[in-house]
XYZ file of C-alpha atoms in Angstrom:
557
model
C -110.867 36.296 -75.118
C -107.479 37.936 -74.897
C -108.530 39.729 -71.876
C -110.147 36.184 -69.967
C -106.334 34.963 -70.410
C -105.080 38.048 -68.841
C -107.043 37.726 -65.921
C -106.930 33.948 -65.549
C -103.293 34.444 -65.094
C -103.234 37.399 -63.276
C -105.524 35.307 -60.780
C -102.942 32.645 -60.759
C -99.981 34.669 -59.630
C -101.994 36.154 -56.811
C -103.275 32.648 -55.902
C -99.719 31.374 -55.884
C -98.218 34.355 -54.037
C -100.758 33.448 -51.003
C -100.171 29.888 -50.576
C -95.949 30.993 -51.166
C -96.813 33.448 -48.496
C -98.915 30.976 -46.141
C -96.022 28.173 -46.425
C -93.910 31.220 -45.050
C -96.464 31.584 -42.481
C -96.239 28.286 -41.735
C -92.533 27.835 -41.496
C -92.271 30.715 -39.064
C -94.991 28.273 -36.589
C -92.051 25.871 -37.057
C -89.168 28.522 -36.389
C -91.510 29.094 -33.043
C -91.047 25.854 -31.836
C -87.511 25.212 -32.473
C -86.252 28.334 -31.262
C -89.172 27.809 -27.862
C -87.254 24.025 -27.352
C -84.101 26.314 -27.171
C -85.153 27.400 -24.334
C -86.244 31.443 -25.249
C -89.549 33.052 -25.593
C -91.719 31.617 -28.233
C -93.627 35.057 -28.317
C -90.449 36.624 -29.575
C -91.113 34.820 -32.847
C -93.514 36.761 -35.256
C -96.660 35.114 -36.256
C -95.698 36.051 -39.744
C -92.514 36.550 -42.105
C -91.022 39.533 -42.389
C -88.612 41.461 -44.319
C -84.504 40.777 -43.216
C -83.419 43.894 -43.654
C -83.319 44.696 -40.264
C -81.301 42.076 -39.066
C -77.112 42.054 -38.901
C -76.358 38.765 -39.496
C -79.154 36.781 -41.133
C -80.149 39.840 -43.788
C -81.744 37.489 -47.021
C -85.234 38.615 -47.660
C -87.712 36.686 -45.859
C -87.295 36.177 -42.090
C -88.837 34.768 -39.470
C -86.067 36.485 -36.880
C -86.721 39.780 -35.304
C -83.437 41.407 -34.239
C -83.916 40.885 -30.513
C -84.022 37.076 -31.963
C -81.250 37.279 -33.595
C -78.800 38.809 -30.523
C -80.438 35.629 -28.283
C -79.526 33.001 -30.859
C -75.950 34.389 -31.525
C -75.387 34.077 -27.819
C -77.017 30.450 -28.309
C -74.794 29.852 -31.187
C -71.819 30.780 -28.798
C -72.561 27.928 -26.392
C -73.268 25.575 -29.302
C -69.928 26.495 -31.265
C -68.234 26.013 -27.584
C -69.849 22.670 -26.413
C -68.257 19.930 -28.500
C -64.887 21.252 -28.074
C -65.634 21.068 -24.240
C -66.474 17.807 -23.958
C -63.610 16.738 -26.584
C -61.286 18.602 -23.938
C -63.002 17.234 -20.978
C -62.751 13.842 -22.481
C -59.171 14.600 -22.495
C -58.251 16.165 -19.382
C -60.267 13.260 -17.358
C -58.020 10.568 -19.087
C -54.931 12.216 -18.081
C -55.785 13.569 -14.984
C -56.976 9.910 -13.751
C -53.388 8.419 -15.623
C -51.534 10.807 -13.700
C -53.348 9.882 -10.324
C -52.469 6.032 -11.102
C -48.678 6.910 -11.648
C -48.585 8.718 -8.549
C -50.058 5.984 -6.310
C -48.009 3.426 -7.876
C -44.823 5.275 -7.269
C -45.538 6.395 -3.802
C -46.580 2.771 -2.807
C -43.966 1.519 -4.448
C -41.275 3.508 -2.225
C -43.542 2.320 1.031
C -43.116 -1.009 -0.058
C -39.320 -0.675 -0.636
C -38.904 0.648 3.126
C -41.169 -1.931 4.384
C -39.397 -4.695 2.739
C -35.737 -3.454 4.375
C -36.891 -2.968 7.320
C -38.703 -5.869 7.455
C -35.891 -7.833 5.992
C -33.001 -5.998 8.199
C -34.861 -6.744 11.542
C -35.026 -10.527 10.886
C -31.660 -10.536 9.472
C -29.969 -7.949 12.217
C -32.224 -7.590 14.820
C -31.895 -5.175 17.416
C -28.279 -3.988 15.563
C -30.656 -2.842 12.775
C -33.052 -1.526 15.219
C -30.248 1.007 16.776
C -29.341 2.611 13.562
C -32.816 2.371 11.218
C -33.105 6.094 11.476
C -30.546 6.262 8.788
C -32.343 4.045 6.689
C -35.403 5.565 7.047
C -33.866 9.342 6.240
C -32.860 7.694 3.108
C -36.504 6.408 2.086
C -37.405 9.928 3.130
C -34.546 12.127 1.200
C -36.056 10.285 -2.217
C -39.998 10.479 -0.896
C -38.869 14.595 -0.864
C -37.241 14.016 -4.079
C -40.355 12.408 -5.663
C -42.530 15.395 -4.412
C -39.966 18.684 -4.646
C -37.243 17.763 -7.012
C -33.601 18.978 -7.295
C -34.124 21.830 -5.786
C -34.774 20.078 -2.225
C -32.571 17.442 -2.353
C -29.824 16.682 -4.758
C -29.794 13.189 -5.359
C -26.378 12.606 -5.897
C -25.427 14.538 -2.904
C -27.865 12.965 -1.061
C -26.650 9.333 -1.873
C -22.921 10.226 -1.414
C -23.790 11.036 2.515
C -25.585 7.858 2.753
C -23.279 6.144 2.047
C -20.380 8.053 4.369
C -22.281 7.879 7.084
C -23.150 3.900 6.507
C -19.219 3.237 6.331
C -18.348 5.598 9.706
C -21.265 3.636 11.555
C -20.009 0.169 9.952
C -16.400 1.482 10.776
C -16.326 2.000 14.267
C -18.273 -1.305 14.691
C -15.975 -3.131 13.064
C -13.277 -1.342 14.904
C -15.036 -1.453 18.385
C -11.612 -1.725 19.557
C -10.175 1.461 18.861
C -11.571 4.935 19.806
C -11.650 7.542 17.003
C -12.452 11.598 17.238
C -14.728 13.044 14.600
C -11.309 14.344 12.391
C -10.105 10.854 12.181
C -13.858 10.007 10.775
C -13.933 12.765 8.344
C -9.921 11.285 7.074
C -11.800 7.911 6.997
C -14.667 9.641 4.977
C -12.761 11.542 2.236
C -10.899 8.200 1.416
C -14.157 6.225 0.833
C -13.863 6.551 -3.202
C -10.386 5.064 -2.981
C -11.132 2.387 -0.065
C -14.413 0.989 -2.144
C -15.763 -0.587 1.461
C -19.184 -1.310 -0.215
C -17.447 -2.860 -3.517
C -19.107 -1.306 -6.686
C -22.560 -1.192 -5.345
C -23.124 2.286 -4.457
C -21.673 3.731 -7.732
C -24.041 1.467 -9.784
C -27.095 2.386 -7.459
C -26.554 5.375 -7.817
C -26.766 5.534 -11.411
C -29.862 3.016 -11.531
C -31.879 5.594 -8.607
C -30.891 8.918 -10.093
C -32.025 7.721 -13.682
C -34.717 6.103 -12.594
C -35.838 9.203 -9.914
C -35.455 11.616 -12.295
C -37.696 9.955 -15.247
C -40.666 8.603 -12.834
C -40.775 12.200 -12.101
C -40.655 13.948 -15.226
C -42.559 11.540 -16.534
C -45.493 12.249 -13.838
C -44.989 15.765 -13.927
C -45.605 15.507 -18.116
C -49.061 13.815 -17.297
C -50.096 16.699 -14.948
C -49.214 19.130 -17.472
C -51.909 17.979 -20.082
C -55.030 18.459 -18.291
C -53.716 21.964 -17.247
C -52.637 22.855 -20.853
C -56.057 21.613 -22.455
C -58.006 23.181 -19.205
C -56.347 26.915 -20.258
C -56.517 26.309 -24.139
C -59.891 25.205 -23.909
C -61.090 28.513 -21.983
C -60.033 30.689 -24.734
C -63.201 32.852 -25.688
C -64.352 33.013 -29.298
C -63.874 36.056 -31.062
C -67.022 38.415 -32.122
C -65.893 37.628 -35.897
C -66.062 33.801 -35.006
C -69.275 34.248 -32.988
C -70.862 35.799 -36.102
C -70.014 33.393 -38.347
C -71.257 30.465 -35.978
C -74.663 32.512 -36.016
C -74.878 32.526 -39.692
C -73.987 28.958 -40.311
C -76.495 27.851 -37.353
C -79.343 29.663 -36.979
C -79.602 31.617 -40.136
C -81.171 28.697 -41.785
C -83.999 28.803 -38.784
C -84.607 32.744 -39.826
C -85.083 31.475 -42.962
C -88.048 29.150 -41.746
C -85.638 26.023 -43.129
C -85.204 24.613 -39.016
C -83.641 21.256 -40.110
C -81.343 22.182 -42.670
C -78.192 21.416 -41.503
C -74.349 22.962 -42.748
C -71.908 21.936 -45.661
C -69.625 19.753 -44.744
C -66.561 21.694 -46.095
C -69.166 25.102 -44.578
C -68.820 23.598 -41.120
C -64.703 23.329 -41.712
C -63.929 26.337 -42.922
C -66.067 28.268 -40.104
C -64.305 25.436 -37.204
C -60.545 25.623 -38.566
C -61.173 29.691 -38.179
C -62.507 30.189 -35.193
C -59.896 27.521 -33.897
C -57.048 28.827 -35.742
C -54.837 29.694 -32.560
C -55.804 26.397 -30.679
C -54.328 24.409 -33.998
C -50.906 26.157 -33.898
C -50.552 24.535 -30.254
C -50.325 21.470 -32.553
C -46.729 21.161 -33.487
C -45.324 22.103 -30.572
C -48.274 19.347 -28.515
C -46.586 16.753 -30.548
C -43.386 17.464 -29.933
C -44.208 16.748 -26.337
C -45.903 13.826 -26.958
C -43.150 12.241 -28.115
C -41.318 13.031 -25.540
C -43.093 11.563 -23.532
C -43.405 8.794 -25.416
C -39.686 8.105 -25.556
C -39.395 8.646 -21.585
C -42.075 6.286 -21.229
C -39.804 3.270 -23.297
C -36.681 4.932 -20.818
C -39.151 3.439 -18.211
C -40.065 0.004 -19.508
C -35.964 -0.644 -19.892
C -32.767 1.063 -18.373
C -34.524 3.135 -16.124
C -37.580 0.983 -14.984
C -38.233 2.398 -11.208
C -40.019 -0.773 -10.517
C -36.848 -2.772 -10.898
C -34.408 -0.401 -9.510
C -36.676 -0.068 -6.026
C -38.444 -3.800 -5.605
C -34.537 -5.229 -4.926
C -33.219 -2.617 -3.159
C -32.685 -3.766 0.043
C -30.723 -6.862 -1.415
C -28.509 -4.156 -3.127
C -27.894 -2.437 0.118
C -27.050 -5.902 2.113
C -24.964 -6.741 -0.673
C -22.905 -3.736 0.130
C -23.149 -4.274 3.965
C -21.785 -7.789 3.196
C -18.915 -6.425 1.111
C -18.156 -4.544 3.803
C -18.085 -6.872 6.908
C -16.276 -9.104 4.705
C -13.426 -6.802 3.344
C -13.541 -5.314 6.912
C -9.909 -5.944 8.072
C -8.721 -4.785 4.802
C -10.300 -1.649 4.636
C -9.240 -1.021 8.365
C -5.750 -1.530 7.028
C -5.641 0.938 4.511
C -7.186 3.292 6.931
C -4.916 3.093 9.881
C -2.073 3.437 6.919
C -3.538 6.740 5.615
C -4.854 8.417 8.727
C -2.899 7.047 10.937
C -2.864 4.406 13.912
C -5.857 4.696 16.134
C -6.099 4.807 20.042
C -7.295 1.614 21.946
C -10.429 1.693 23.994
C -9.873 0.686 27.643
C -13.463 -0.204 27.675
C -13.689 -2.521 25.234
C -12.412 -5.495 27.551
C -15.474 -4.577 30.075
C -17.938 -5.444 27.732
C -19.712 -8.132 26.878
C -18.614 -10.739 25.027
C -21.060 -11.337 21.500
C -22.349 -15.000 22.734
C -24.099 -12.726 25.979
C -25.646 -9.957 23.278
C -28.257 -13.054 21.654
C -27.963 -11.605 18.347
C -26.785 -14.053 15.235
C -23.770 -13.557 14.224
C -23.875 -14.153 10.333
C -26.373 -12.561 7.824
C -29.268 -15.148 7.003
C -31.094 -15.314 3.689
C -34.628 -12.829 4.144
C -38.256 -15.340 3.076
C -39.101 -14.064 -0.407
C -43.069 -14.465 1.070
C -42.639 -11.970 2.741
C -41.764 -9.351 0.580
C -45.010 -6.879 -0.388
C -47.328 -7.064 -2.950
C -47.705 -5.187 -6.251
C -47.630 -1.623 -5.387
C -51.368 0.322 -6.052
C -52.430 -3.283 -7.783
C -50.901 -2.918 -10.646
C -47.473 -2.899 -12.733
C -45.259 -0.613 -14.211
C -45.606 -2.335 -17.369
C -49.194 -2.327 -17.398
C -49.740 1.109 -16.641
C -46.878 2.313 -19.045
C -48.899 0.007 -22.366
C -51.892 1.933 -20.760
C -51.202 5.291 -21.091
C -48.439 4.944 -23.839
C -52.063 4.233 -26.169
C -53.599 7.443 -24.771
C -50.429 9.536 -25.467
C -50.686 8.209 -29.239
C -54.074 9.122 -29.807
C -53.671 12.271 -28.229
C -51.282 13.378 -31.529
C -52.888 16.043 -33.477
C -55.809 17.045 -31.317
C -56.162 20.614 -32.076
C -55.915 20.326 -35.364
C -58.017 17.569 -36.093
C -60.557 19.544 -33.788
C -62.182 20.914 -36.536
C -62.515 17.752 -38.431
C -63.492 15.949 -35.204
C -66.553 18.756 -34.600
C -67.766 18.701 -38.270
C -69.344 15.499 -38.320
C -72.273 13.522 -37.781
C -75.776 15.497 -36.966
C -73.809 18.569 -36.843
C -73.995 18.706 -40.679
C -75.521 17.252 -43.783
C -74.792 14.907 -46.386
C -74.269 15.663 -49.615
C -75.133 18.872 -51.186
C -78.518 19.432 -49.512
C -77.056 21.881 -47.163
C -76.547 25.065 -45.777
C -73.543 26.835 -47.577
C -74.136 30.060 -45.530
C -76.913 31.652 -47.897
C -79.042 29.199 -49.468
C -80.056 25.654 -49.475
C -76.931 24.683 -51.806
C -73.813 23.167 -52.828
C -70.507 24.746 -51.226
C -68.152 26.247 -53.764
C -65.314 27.616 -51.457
C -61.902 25.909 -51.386
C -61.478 24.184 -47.570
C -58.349 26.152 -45.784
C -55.939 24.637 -43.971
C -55.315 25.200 -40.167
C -53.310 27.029 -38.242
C -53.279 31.194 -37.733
C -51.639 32.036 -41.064
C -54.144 29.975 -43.556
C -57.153 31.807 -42.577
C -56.024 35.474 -44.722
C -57.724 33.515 -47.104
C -60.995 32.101 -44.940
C -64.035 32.942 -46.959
C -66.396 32.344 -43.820
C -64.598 33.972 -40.683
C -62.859 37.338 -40.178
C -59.550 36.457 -38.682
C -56.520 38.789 -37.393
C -53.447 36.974 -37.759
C -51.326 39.248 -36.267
C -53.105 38.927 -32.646
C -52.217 35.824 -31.826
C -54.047 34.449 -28.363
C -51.704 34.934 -25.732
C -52.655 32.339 -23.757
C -51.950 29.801 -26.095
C -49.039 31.110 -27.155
C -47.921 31.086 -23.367
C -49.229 27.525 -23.464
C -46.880 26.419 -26.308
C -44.016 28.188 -24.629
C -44.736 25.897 -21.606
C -45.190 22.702 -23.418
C -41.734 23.493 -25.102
C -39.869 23.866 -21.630
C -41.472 20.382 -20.518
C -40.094 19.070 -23.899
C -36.871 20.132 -22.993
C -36.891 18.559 -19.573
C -38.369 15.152 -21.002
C -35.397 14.546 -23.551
C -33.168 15.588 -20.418
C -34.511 12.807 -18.450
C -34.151 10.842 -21.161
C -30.463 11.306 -20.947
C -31.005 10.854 -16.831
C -30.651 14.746 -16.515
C -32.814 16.466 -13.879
C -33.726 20.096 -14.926
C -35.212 21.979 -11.890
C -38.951 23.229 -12.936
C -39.682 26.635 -12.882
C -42.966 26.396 -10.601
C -41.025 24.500 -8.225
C -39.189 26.170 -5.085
C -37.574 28.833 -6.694
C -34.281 27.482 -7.557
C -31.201 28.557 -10.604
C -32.656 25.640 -12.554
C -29.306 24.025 -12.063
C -29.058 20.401 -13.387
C -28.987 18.370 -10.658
C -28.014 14.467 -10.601
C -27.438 13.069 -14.264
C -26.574 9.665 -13.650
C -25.072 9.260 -16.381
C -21.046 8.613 -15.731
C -19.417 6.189 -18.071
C -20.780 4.252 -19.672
C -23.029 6.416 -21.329
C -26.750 6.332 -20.789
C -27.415 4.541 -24.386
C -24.991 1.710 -23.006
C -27.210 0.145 -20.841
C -25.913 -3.747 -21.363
C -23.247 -3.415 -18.444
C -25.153 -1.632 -16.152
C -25.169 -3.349 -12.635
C -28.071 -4.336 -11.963
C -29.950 -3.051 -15.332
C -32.211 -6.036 -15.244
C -36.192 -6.176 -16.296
C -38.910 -5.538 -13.421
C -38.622 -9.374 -11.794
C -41.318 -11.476 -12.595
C -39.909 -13.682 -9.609
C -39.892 -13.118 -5.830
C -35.907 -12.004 -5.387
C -33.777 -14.262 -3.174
C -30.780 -12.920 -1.226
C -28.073 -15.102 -1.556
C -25.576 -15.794 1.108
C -21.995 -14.811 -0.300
C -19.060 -17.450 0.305
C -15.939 -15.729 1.685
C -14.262 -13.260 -0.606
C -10.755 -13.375 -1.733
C -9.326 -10.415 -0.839
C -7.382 -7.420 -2.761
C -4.159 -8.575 -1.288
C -4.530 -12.101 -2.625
C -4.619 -13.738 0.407
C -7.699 -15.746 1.726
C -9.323 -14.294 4.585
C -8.920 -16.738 7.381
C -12.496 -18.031 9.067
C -11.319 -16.932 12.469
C -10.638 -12.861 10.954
C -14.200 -12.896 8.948
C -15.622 -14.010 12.603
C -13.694 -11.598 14.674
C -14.987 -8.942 12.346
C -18.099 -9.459 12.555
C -18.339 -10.261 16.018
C -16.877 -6.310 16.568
C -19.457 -5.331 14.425
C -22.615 -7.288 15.967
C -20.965 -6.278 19.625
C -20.727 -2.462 18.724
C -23.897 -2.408 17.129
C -25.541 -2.683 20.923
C -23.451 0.907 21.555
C -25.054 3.888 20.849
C -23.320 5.761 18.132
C -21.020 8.736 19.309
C -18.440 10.180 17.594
């Protein structure tokens, strides 16, 4: 009897040892498939289990892997670890690649509609007068178009604006003065006096801090946009490590050597393996947010003080404005000239030439139709596209290192503690590390070095820190030159920011929101002027008569 149990249970092992060994059997006919839908050789898989002892990765008992398996599917588990991170780095480089197309087309059109709108405005209001001298108009437009595109280190803005305006008032001089003749050393006495004469009133020292400001953040700004799709392009190249590759293996394909094809990581598995292997990418972090915010606080720079949108839609009002000041203060300003460099000779021609009722041209300014004046520039408004892209900036914070977090979710793992913890089907016990290069001496899941940091992210912070540093300059209205620019000292160039300082924007001239109204020029009564006596009617007249007569002369020094 003793001996019938014996052998009844003795039967019973062996009976359960073959159907434990045909359900191993069978699992390897699934292993085949998955690992055939992957793309490789199904006739790599055995028909059978066999022993892991072979393998370098996978190495628990039974296996349906053969070690030429297991070298295909680490290369697999590469491209898998690498994937989601690509397209969460695509995602990102495509929004700010296309934001930073947008900017650029609104700016640029915005400058061509600025230019069209003088010159549109100066030919009905001047005529053929305007006509004769647009070509210093239009190397104005193109001085900041060269700005835009090359920075300080092609044109200095505030040198740029100062010869504008010098060679306006010699042009406006002699035509007020048609009378007189002047050599070019009397012009240059006329020209270093200009800060003390003030023949354009206030208006150029105000534009000047309104275009510099506003120059200098539209470009920074822009050039911060461009800089984000390169930065995540070059981060998100960096290879994985052979430690990190290994680890990936284990945690996604091991369970298929096992014959367990849907059994998915641990949560807190998947982390621990993802904050490793991205360990250099998440100490770009800190110095990625830093930027953002700076960007961010340029970006409110641009929806107040130094909105481009306002500073440019007007400007041809501001520069009439100053051409008015100075037809009107003409006689005074001539004054104080002829004092300080000296009486002038007469020109014998000037009582040959026609008289301004022959020369057809009017002889006042008249107001320019506001229905005229262009459309929205690219379609849009600064406004809109600064709420746009102000969102995207925000939820751009912490990228890298939420990467981990972002990758470990969804079908990429399991819930609950019917998972893959590296070895078995099983809860996972280790402690999740934090992120960054210096947590993972403690990383239960991934060999890390952490004294090799990747040098190409490092050199990627590095940059991102330089761009910081010329976003909270242009904050301030300073223009740093950038390194990858014409090579250049890197000289600040244009600050725009005289007194009052930058962060007293209330008494700025013309510091006004982007108009949500078609601008008017208004026609200025007479003036009183400095002397206290009224300009008479017949002396504003004569003035500008010498100036609309002249005008018809071709300029010559």
């Amino acid at each position: 009897m003793k001996m019938f149990v014996v052998f009844t249970v003795c039967m019973s092992l062996v009976v359960l040892a073959s159907a434990q060994a045909d359900q191993k059997a069978k699992n390897c006919n699934e292993v085949r498939t998955a690992y055939s839908s992957k793309g490789f050789n199904v006739n790599d898989v055995p028909n059978k289990g066999v022993h892991g002892n072979h393998l370098k990765v996978c190495t628990q008992g039974f296996s349906c892997c053969t070690l030429e398996m297991e070298e295909k599917l680490s290369q697999q588990s590469r491209t898998d670890l690498k994937a989601p991170v690509h397209q969460l780095s695509s995602n990102l480089q495509n929004t700010f690649t296309q934001r930073t197309r947008h900017f650029d087309q609104f700016f640029r059109e915005l400058l061509s509609n600025a230019e069209k709108s003088l010159n549109d405005m100066f030919v009905r209001t001047y005529g053929l007068m305007y006509v004769k001298n647009a070509e210093l108009f239009k190397h104005f437009f193109s001085e900041l178009r060269r700005y835009y595109s090359h920075g300080s280190n092609a044109v200095n803005l505030d040198d740029m604006l100062a010869d504008f305006w010098t060679d306006l008032l010699e042009r406006m001089f002699r035509l007020v003065n048609v009378q007189h003749e002047f050599s070019d050393s009397y012009m240059e006495c006329v020209s270093r006096h200009m800060e003390q004469l003030k023949p354009f009133g206030d208006v150029p020292r105000k534009l000047r801090l309104q275009l510099t400001r506003s120059f200098i953040a539209v470009r920074t700004f822009t050039h911060g946009l461009a800089l984000m799709p390169e930065v995540v392009g070059k981060v998100s190249t960096v290879s994985s490590s052979p430690s990190c590759v290994r680890a990936a293996m284990k945690m996604l394909y091991c369970p298929y050597c096992s014959g367990q094809v849907a059994l998915k990581p641990c949560k807190n598995y998947c982390l621990n393996v993802m904050r490793g292997c991205l360990a250099n990418q998440a100490d770009l972090d800190t110095e990625w947010n830093n930027f953002l915010d700076a960007m961010l606080g340029l970006a409110e720079r641009l929806e107040g003080p130094f909105n481009f949108e306002s500073v440019m839609d007007p400007i041809d009002v501001k520069i009439s404005d100053a051409i008015m000041n100075m037809q009107e203060n003409s006689i005074q300003v001539s004054m104080k000239v002829f004092q300080g460099c000296g009486q002038p000779k007469l020109n014998e021609a000037f009582r040959t030439r026609r008289s301004p009722k022959d020369s057809g041209f009017p002889g006042r300014f008249r107001p320019y139709s506001p229905d005229a004046r262009p459309t929205t520039a690219a379609g849009t408004s600064l406004d809109r596209l600064l709420t746009d892209v102000k969102k995207k900036l925000k939820h751009a914070k912490k990228f890298w290192s939420t990467l981990p977090d972002t990758v470990c979710v969804g079908e990429r793992i399991a819930i609950g503690d019917e998972c893959w913890n590296g070895t078995a089907k099983s809860r996972y016990e280790s402690v999740v590390i934090g992120n960054g290069l210096a947590n993972q001496v403690s990383n239960p899941d991934v060999e890390v070095d952490i004294t090799k940091p990747d040098m190409v992210i490092r050199r990627q912070i590095a940059v991102l820190k330089e761009m910081t540093s010329r976003l909270k300059a242009a904050y301030i209205g300073t223009d740093i030159s950038f390194v990858n620019e014409d090579a250049g000292s890197g000289e600040e160039s244009g600050s725009g920011c005289d007194s009052p300082p930058c962060d007293s924007d209330g008494d700025i001239y013309f510091s006004t929101p982007a108009p949500a109204k078609p601008r008017v020029i208004k026609i200025q009564a007479d003036k009183q002027p400095s002397s206290g006596t009224r300009l008479a009617p017949f002396s504003l007249a004569l003035a500008v008569t010498a100036l609309l007569l002249a005008l018809l002369t071709p300029h010559m020094r």
